[in-house]
Short mmCIF file of C-alpha atoms in Angstrom, two decimals:
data_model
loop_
_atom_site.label_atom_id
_atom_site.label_comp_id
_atom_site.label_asym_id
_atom_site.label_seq_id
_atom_site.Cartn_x
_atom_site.Cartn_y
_atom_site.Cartn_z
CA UNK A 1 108.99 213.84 -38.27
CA UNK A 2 111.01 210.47 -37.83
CA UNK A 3 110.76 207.58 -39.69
CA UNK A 4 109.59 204.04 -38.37
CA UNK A 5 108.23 200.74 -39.32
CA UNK A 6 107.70 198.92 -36.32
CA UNK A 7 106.80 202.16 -33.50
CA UNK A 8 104.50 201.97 -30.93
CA UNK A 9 102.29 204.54 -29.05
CA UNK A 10 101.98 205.05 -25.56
CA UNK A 11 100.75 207.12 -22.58
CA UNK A 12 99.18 207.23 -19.29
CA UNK A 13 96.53 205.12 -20.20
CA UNK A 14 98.50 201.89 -19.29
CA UNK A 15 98.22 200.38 -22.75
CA UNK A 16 100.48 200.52 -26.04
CA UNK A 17 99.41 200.63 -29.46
CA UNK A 18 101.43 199.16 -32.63
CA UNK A 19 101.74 201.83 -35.16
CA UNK A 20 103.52 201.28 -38.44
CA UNK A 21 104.69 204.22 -40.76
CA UNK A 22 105.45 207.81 -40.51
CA UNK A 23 105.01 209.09 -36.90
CA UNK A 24 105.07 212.68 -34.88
CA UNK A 25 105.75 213.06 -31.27
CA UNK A 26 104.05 216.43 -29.89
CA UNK A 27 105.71 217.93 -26.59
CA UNK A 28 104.12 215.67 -24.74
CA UNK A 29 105.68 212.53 -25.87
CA UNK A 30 102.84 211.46 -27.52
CA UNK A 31 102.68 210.05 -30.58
CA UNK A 32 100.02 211.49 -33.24
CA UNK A 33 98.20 210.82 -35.94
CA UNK A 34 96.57 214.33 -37.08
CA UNK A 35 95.61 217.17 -35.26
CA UNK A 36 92.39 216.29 -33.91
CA UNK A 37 93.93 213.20 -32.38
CA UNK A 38 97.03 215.24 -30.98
CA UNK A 39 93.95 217.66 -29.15
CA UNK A 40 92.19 215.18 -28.09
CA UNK A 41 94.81 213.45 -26.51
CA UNK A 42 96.14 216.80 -24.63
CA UNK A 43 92.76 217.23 -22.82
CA UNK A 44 94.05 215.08 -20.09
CA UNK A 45 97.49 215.06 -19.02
CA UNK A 46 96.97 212.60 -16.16
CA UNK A 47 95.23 209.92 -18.22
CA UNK A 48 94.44 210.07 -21.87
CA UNK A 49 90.68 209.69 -22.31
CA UNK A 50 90.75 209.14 -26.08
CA UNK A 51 90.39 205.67 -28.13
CA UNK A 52 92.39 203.59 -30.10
CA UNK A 53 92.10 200.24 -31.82
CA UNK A 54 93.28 196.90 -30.54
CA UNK A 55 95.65 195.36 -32.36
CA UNK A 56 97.36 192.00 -32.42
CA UNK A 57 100.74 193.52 -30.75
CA UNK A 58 98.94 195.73 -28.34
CA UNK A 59 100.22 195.41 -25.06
CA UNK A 60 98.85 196.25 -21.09
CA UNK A 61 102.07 197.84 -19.77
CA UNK A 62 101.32 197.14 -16.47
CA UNK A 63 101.63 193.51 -17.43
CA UNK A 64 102.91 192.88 -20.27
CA UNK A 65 100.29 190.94 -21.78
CA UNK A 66 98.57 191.26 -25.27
CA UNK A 67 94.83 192.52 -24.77
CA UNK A 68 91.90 190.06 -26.18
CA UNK A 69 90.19 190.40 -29.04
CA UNK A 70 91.89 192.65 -32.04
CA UNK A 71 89.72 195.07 -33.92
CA UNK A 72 87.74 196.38 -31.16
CA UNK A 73 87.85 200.33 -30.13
CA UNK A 74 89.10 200.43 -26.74
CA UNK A 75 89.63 203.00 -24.04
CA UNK A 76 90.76 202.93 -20.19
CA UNK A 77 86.89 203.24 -19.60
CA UNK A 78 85.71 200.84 -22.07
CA UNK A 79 89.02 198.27 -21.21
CA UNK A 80 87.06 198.55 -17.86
CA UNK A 81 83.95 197.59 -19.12
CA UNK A 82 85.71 194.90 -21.00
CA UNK A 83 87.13 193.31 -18.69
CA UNK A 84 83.77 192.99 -15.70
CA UNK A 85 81.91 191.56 -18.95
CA UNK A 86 84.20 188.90 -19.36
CA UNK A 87 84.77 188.39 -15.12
CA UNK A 88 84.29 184.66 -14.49
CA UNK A 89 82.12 185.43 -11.83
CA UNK A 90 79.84 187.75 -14.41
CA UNK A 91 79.84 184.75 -16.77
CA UNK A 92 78.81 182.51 -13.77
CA UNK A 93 76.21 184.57 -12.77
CA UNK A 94 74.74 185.12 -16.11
CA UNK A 95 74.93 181.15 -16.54
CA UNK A 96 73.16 180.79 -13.63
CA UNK A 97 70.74 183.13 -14.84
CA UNK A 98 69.95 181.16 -17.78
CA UNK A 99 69.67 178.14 -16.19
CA UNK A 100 67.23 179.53 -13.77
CA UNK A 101 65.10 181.60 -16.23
CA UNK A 102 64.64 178.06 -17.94
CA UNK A 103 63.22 176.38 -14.99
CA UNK A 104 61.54 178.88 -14.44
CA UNK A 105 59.47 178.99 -17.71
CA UNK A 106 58.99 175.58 -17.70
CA UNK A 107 57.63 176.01 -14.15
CA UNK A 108 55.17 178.39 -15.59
CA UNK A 109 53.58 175.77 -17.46
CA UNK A 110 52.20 174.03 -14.15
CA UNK A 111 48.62 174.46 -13.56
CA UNK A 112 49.01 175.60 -10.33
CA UNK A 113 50.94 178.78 -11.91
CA UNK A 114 48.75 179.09 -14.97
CA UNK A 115 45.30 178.61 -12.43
CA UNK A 116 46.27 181.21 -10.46
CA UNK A 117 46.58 184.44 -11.17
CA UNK A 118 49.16 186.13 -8.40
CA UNK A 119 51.63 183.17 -9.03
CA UNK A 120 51.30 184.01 -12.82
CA UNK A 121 51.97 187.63 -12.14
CA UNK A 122 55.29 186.67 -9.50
CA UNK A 123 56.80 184.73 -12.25
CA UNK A 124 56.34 187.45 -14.74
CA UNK A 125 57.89 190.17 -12.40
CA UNK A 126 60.43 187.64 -12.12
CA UNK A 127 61.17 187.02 -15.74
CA UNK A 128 60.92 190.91 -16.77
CA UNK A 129 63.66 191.35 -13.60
CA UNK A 130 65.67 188.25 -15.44
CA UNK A 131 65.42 189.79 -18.69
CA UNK A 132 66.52 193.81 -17.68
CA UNK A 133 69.77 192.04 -16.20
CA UNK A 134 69.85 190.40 -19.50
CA UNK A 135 69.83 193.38 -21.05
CA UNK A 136 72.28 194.87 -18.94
CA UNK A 137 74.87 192.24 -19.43
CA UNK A 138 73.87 192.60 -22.94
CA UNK A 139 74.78 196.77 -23.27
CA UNK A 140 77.81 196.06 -21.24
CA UNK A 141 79.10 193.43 -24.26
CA UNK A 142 78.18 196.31 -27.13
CA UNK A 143 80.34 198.74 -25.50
CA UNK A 144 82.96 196.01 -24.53
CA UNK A 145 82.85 194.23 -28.47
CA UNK A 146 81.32 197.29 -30.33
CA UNK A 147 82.59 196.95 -33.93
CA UNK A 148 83.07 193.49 -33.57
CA UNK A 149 80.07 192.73 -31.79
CA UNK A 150 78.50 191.40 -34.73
CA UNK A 151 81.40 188.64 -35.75
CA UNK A 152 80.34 186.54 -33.03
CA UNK A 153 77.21 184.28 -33.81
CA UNK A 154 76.32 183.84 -30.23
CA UNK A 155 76.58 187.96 -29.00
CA UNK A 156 74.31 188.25 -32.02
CA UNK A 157 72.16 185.61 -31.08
CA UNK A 158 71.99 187.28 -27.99
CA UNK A 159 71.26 190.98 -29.10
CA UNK A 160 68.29 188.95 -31.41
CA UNK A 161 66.43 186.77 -28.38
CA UNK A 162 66.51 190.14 -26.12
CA UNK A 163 65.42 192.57 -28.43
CA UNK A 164 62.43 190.52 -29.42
CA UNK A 165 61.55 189.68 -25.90
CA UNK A 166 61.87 193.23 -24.99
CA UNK A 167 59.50 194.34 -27.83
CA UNK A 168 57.23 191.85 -28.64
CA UNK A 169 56.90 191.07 -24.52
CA UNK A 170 53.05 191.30 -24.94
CA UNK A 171 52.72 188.89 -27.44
CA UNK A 172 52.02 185.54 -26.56
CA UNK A 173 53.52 183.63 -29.51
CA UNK A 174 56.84 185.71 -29.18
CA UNK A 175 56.46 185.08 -25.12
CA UNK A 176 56.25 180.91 -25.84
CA UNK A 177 59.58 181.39 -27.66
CA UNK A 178 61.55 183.31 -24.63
CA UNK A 179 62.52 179.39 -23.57
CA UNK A 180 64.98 179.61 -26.64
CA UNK A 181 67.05 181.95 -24.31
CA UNK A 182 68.28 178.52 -23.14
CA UNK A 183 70.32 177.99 -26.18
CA UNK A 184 72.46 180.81 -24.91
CA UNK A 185 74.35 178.39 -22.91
CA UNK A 186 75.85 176.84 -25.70
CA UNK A 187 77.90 180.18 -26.37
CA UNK A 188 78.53 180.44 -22.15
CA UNK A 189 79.16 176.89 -21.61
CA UNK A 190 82.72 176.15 -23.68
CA UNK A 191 82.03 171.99 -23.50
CA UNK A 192 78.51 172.82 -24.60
CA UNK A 193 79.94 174.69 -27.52
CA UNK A 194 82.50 172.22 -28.61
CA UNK A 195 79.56 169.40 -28.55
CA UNK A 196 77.16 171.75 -31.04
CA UNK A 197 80.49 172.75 -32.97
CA UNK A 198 81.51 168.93 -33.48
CA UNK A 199 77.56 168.28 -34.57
CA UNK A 200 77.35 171.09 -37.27
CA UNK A 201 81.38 170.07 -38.43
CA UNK A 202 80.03 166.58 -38.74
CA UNK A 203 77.02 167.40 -40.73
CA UNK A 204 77.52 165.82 -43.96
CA UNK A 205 78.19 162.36 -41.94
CA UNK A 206 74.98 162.95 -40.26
CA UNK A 207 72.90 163.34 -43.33
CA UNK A 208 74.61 159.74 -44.62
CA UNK A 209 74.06 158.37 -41.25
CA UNK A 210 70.54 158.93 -41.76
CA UNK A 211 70.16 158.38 -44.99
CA UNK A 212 71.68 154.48 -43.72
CA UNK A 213 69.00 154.32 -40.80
CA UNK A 214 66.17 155.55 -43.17
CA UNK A 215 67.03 152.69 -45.82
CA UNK A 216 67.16 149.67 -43.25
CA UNK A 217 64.11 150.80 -41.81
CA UNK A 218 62.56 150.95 -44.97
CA UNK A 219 63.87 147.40 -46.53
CA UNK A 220 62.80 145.49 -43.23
CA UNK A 221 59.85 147.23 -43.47
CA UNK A 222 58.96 146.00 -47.09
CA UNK A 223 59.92 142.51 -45.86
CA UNK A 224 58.29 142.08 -42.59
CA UNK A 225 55.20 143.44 -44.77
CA UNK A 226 55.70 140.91 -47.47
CA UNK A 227 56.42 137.90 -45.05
CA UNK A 228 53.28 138.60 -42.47
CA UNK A 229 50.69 140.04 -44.49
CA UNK A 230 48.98 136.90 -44.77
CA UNK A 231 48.96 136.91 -41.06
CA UNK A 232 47.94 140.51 -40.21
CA UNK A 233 45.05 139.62 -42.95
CA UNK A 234 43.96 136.14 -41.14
CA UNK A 235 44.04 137.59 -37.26
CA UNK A 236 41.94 140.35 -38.63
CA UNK A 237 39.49 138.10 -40.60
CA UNK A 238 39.21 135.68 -36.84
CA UNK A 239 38.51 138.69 -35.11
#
């Protein structure tokens, strides 16, 4: 046993983990924890398959640079996962996914869709095909996030829209509200988010900005009424 404040784990995996307190080091080199974690990290000599969490100090070897996101459980297979989720051609596609899958709802709306039953049925296929890739993308970001999935309001917003479209898909009320997948941009689209961000931080001046707009309305109102009355009553009376 040695002593350590400050120690850090690492092994074939590429990565390096912060660990603070007492440490062992088995024959491997590898730091441990208990025994469980000390056999599971000896299944694989090449490339140890087990998981650890990400921490503010933990490091990619290979590059030196701190990986995203603290508090998640990573692996080499789910750091994988990780990082085609967050590819800026994934996000691009999805984006364009989004984008498209709104058009294309509001192209089902047409009577020439609606009145006929085969283009109906193509832009169903189409939206079920839309919504599975969804879903995909969607399982890709639990395994990527997983216990920190749920601190994100938009990956939960996310996990919500699908999961009711994928259940409720028969219903017709729940299928009017699959156009609300639109609002997913605003957690793809970074201006779009810093626009609805500003709006919500600003809310309280909103509400008084209102508040102003509702009172002149209503005092030009009362006087306009007051002033022409007599002439609103006298056109009506001549006609």
């Amino acid at each position: 046993m040695s002593n350590g404040t400050a120690s850090s784990y690492s092994s074939n995996n590429g990565y390096t983990a912060g660990i603070s307190g007492l440490e062992e080091v088995n024959e491997n080199g590898h730091t441990i924890l208990d025994k469980e974690d000390d056999e599971l990290r000896n299944k694989d000599e090449d490339g140890f398959l087990g998981f650890f969490i990400v921490k503010e100090d933990t490091k990619n070897q290979e590059t030196g640079e701190l990986l995203a996101d603290p508090g998640r459980i990573t692996s080499p297979q789910l750091e994988i996962v990780y990082n085609v989720a967050n590819l800026d051609s994934v996000q691009f596609f999805v984006i364009g996914l989004i984008i498209f899958n709104s058009i294309l709802m509001g192209v089902a709306t047409f009577d020439f869709v609606t009145d006929d039953e085969d283009a109906q049925e193509t832009v169903d296929v189409v939206d079920e095909v839309i919504l599975w890739m969804f879903t995909v993308e969607l399982i890709m970001n639990i395994f990527a996030y997983n216990i920190i999935f749920h601190k994100d309001s938009w990956r939960m917003f996310d996990l919500a829209s699908i999961i009711l479209s994928l259940c409720f898909s028969n219903l017709k009320i729940i299928r009017s509200f699959r156009i609300f997948r639109a609002f997913r941009l605003f957690g793809r689209v970074p201006s779009l988010n810093k626009i609805l961000s500003a709006l919500f931080n600003t809310g309280e001046q909103m509400v008084s900005i209102l508040f102003v707009l509702v009172l002149v309305f209503y005092i030009f109102g009362v006087m306009f009424t007051q002033l022409f009355s007599d002439c609103v009553h006298e056109l009506a009376d001549t006609s």
